[in-house]
PDB file of C-alpha atoms in Angstrom:
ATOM      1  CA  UNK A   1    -110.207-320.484-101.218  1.00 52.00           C
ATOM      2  CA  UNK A   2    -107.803-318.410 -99.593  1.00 55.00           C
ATOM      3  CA  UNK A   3    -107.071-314.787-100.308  1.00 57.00           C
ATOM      4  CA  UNK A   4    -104.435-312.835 -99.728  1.00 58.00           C
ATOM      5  CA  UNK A   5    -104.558-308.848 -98.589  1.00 56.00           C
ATOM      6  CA  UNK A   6    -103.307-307.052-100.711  1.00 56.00           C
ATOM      7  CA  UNK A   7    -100.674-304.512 -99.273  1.00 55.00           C
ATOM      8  CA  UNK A   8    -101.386-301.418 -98.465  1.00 52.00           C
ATOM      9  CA  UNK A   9    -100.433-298.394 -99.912  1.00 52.00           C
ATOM     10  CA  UNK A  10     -97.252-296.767 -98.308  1.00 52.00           C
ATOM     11  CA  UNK A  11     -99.462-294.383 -96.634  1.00 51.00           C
ATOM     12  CA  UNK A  12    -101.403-296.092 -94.607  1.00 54.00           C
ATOM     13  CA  UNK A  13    -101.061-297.674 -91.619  1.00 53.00           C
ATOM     14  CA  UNK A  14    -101.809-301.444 -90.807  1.00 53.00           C
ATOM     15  CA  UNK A  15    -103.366-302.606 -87.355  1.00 56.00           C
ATOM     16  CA  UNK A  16    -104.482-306.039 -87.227  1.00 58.00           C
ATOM     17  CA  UNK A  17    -108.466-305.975 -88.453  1.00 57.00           C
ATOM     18  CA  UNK A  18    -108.027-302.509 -90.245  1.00 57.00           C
ATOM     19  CA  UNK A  19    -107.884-302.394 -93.989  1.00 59.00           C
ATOM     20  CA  UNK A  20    -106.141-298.957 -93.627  1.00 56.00           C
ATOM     21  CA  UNK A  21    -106.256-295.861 -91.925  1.00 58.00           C
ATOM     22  CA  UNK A  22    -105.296-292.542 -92.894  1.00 62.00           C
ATOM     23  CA  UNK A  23    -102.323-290.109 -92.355  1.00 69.00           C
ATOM     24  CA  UNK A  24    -103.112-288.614 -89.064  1.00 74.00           C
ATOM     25  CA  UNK A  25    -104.984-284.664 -89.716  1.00 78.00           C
ATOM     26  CA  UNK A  26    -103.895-281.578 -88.083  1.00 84.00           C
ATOM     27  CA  UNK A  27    -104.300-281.198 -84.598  1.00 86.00           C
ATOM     28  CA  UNK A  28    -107.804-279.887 -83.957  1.00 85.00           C
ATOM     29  CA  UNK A  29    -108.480-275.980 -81.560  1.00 89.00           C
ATOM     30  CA  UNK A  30    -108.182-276.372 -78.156  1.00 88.00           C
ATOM     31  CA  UNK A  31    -111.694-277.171 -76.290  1.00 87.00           C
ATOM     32  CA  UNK A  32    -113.830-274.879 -74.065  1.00 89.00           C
ATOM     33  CA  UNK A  33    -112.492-274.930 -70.301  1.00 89.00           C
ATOM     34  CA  UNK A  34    -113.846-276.992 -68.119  1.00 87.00           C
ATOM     35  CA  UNK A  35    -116.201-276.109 -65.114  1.00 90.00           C
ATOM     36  CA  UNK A  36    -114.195-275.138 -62.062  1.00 89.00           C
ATOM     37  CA  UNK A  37    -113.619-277.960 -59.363  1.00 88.00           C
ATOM     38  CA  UNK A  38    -114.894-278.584 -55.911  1.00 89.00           C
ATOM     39  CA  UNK A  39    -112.996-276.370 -52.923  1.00 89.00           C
ATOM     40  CA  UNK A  40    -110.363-278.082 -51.802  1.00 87.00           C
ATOM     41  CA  UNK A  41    -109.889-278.536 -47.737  1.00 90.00           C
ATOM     42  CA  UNK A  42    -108.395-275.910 -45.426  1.00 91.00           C
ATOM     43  CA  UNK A  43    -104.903-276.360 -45.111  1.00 88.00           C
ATOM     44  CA  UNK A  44    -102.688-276.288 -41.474  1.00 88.00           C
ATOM     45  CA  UNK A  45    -101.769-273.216 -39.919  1.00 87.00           C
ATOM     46  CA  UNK A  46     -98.475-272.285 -40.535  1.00 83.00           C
ATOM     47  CA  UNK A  47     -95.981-271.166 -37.596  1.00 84.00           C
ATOM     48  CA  UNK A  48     -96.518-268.071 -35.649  1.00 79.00           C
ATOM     49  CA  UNK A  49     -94.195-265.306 -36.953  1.00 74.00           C
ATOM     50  CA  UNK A  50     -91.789-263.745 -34.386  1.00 72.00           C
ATOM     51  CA  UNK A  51     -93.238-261.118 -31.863  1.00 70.00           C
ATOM     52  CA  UNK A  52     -91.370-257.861 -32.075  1.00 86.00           C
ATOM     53  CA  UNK A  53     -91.128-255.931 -28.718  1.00 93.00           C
ATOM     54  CA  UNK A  54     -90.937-251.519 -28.697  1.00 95.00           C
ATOM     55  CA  UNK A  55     -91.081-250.546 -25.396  1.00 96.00           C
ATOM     56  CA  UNK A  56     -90.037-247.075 -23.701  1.00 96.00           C
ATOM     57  CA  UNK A  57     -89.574-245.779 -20.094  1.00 96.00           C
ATOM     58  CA  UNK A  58     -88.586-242.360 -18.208  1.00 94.00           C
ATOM     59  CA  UNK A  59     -88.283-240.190 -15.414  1.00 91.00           C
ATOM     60  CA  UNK A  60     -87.968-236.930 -14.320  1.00 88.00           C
ATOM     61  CA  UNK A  61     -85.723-235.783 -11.718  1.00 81.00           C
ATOM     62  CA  UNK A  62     -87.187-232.614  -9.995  1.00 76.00           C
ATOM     63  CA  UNK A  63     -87.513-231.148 -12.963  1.00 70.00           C
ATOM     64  CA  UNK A  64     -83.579-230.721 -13.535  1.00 76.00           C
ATOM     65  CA  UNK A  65     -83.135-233.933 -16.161  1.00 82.00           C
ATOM     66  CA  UNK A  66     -84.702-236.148 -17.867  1.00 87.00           C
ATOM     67  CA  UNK A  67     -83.844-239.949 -18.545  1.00 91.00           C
ATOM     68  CA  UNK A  68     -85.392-242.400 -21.060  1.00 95.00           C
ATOM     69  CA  UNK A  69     -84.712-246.000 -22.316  1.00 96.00           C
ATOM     70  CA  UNK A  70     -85.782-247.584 -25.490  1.00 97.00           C
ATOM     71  CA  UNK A  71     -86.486-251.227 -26.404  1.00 96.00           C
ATOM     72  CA  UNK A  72     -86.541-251.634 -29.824  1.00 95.00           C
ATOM     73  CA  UNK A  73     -86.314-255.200 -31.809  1.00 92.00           C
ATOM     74  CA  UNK A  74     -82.621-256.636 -30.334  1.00 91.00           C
ATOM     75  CA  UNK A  75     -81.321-252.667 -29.277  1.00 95.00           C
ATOM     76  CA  UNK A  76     -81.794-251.428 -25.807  1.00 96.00           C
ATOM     77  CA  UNK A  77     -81.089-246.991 -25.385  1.00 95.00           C
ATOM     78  CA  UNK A  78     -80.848-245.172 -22.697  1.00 94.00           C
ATOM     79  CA  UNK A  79     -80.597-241.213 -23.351  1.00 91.00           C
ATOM     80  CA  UNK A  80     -80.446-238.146 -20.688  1.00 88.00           C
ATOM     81  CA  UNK A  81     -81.130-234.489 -21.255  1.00 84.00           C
ATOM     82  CA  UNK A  82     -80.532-231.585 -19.415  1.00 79.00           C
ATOM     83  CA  UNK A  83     -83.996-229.266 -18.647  1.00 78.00           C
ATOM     84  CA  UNK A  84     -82.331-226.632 -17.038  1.00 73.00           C
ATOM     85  CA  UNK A  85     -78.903-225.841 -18.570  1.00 64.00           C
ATOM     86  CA  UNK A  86     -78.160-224.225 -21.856  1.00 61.00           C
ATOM     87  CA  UNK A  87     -79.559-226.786 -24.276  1.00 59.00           C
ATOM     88  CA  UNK A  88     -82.557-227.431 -22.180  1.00 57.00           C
ATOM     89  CA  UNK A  89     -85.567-229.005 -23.726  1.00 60.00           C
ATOM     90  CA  UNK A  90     -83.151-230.533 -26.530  1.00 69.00           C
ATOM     91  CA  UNK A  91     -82.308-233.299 -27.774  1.00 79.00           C
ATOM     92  CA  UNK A  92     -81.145-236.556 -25.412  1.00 85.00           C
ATOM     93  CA  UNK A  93     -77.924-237.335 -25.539  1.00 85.00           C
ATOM     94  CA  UNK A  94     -78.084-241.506 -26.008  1.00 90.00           C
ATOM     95  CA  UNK A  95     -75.800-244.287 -25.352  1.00 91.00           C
ATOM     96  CA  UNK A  96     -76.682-247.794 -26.818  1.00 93.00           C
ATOM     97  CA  UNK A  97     -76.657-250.216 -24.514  1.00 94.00           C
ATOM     98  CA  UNK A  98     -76.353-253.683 -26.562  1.00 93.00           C
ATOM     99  CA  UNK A  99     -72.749-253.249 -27.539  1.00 88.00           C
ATOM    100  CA  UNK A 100     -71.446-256.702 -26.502  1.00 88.00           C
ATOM    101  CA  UNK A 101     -67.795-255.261 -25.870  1.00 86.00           C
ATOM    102  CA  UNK A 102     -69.145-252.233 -24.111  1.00 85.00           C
ATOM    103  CA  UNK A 103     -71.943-254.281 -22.479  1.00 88.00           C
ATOM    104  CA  UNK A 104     -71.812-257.962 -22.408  1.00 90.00           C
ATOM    105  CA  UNK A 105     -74.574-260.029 -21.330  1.00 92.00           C
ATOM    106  CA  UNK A 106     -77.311-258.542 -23.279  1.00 94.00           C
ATOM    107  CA  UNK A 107     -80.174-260.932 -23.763  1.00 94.00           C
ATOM    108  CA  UNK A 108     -81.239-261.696 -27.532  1.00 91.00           C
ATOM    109  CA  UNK A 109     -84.811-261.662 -26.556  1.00 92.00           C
ATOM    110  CA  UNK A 110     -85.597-258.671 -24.259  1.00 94.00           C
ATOM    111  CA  UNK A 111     -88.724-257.630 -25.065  1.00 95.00           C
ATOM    112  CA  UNK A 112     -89.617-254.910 -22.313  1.00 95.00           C
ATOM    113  CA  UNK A 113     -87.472-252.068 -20.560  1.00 97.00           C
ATOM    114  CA  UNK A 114     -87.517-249.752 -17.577  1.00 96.00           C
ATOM    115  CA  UNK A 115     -85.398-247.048 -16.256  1.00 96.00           C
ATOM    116  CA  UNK A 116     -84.800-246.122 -12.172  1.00 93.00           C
ATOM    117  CA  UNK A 117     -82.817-243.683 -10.391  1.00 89.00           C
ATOM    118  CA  UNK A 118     -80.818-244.044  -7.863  1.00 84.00           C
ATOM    119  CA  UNK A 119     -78.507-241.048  -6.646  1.00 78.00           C
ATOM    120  CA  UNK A 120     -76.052-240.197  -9.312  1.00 80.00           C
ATOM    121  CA  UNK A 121     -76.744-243.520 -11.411  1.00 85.00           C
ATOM    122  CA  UNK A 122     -79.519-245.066 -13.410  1.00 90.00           C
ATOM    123  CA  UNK A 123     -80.442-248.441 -13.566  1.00 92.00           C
ATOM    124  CA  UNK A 124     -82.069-250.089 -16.363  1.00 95.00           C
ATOM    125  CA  UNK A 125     -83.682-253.430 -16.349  1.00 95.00           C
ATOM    126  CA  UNK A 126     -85.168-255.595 -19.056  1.00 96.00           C
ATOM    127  CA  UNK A 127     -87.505-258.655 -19.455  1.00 94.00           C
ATOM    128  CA  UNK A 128     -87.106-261.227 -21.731  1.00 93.00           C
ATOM    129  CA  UNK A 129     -89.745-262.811 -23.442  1.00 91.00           C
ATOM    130  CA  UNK A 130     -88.924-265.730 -21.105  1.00 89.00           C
ATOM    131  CA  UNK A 131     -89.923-263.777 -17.912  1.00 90.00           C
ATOM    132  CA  UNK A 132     -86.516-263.565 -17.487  1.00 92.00           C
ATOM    133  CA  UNK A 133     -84.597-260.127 -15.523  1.00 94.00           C
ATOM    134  CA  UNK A 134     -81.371-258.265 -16.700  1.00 95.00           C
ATOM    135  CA  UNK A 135     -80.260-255.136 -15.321  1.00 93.00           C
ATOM    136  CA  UNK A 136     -77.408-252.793 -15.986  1.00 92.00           C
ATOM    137  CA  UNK A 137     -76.252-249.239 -14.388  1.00 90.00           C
ATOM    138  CA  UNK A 138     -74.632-245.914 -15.881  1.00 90.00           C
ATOM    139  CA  UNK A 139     -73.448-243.120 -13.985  1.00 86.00           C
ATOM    140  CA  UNK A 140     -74.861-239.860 -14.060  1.00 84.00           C
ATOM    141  CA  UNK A 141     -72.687-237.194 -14.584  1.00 79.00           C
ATOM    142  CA  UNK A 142     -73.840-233.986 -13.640  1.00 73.00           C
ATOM    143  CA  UNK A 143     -73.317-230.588 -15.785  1.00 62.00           C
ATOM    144  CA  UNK A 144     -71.279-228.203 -14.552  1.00 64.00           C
ATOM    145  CA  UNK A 145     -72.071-225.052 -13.069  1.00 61.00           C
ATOM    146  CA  UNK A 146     -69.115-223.408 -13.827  1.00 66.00           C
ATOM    147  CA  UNK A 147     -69.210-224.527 -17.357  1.00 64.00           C
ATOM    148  CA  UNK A 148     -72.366-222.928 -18.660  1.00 59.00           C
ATOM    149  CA  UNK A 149     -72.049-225.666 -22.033  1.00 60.00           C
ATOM    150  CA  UNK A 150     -71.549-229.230 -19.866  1.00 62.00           C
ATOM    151  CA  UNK A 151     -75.186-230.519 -20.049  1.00 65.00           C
ATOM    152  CA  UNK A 152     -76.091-233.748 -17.867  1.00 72.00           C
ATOM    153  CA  UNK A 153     -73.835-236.984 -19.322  1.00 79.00           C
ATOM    154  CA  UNK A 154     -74.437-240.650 -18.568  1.00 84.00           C
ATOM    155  CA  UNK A 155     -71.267-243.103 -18.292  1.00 85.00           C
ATOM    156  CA  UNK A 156     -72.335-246.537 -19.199  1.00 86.00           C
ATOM    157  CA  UNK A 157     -68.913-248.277 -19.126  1.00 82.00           C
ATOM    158  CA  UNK A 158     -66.782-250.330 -17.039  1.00 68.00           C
ATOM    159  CA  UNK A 159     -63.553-248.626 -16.890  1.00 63.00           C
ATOM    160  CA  UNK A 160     -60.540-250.900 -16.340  1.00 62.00           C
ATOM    161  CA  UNK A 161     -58.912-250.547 -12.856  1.00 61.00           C
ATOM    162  CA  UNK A 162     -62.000-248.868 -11.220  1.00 61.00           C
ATOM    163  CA  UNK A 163     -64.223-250.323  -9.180  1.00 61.00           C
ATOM    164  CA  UNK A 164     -67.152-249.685 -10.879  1.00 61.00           C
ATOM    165  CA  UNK A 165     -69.334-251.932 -12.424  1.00 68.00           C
ATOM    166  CA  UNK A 166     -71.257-249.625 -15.503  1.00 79.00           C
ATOM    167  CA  UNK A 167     -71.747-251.494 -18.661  1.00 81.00           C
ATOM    168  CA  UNK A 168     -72.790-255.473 -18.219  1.00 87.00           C
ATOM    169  CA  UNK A 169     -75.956-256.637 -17.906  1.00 91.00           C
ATOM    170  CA  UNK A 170     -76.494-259.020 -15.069  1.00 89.00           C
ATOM    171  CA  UNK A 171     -78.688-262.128 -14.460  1.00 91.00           C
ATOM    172  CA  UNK A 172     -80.938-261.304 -11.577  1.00 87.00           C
ATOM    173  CA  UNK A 173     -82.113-264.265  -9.701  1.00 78.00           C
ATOM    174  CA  UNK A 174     -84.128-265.411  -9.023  1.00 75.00           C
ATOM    175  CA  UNK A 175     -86.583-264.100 -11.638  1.00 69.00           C
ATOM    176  CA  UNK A 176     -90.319-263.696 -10.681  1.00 69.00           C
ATOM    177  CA  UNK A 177     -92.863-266.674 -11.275  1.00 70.00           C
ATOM    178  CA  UNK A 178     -96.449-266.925 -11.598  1.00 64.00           C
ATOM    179  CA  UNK A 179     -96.533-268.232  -8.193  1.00 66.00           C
ATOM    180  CA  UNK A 180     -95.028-265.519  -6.415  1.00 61.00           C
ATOM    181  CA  UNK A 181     -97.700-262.284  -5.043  1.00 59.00           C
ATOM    182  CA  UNK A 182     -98.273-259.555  -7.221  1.00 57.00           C
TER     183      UNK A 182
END
């Protein structure tokens, strides 16, 4: 004899086997958190993070000025001051020497400085982080005697129609290598 199923009632649902199954209940609390999982492995390095190069140089001239140049990250100074005359012992005056219209040439990546005298001009030379050497000059103008408030000045410009050459940095070559005697 064969008997039908009766349908189900309208809310229930019918899977093939099942008489019937109920509405679906609320959802239930969230469960206790789990235990926490095994250390994971130690990932690459990541890239080394740009060196920044401070440096700092100076002289003394027979105790009459005083000259100084700065490296700082991308900015190279130079700055004079007078120990004798009437500001003595103040403040340098400084001149910034990584203008590129004042003074073209400057390398992005100078990373230490130095300052030498010669006569009435200065000379100031960097490294790059290359090993690379750039040098530029300023004239030293001396204070005045007769005017008791002209300190010491430095001229760090190429003027146009003179012959001097205060300003640009210059390429000197050929640079020092590992190979050559300390």
């Amino acid at each position: 004899m064969n008997q039908e199923r009766p349908n189900p009632p309208d809310e229930c649902d019918v899977r093939p086997g099942d008489e019937c199954k109920s509405k679906r209940g609320d959802k239930g609390p969230t469960g206790d958190k789990g235990p926490t999982g095994d250390k994971g492995p130690i990932g690459d390095s990541g890239p080394a993070g740009e060196a920044a190069c401070f440096d700092t140089a100076s002289l003394i001239e027979q105790g009459s000025r005083s000259f100084k140049a700065v490296l700082t990250p991308g900015q190279t100074w130079v700055g004079v001051r007078d120990l004798q005359g009437p500001s003595s012992h103040t403040s340098f005056s400084w001149h910034n020497l990584t203008d590129p219209t004042a003074h073209p040439g400057y390398p992005d990546n100078a990373c230490s400085v130095t300052i030498s005298q010669q006569t009435d001009s200065v000379a100031i030379d960097v490294v790059t982080t290359d090993g690379e050497v750039f040098e530029t000059w300023c004239r030293v103008i001396n204070a005045d005697p007769a005017d008791p408030t002209r300190d010491f000045e430095l001229d760090c410009v190429t003027h146009p129609g003179t012959a001097n050459v205060y300003g640009p940095w210059v390429h000197k070559l050929p640079n020092p290598t590992v190979t050559d005697p300390p």
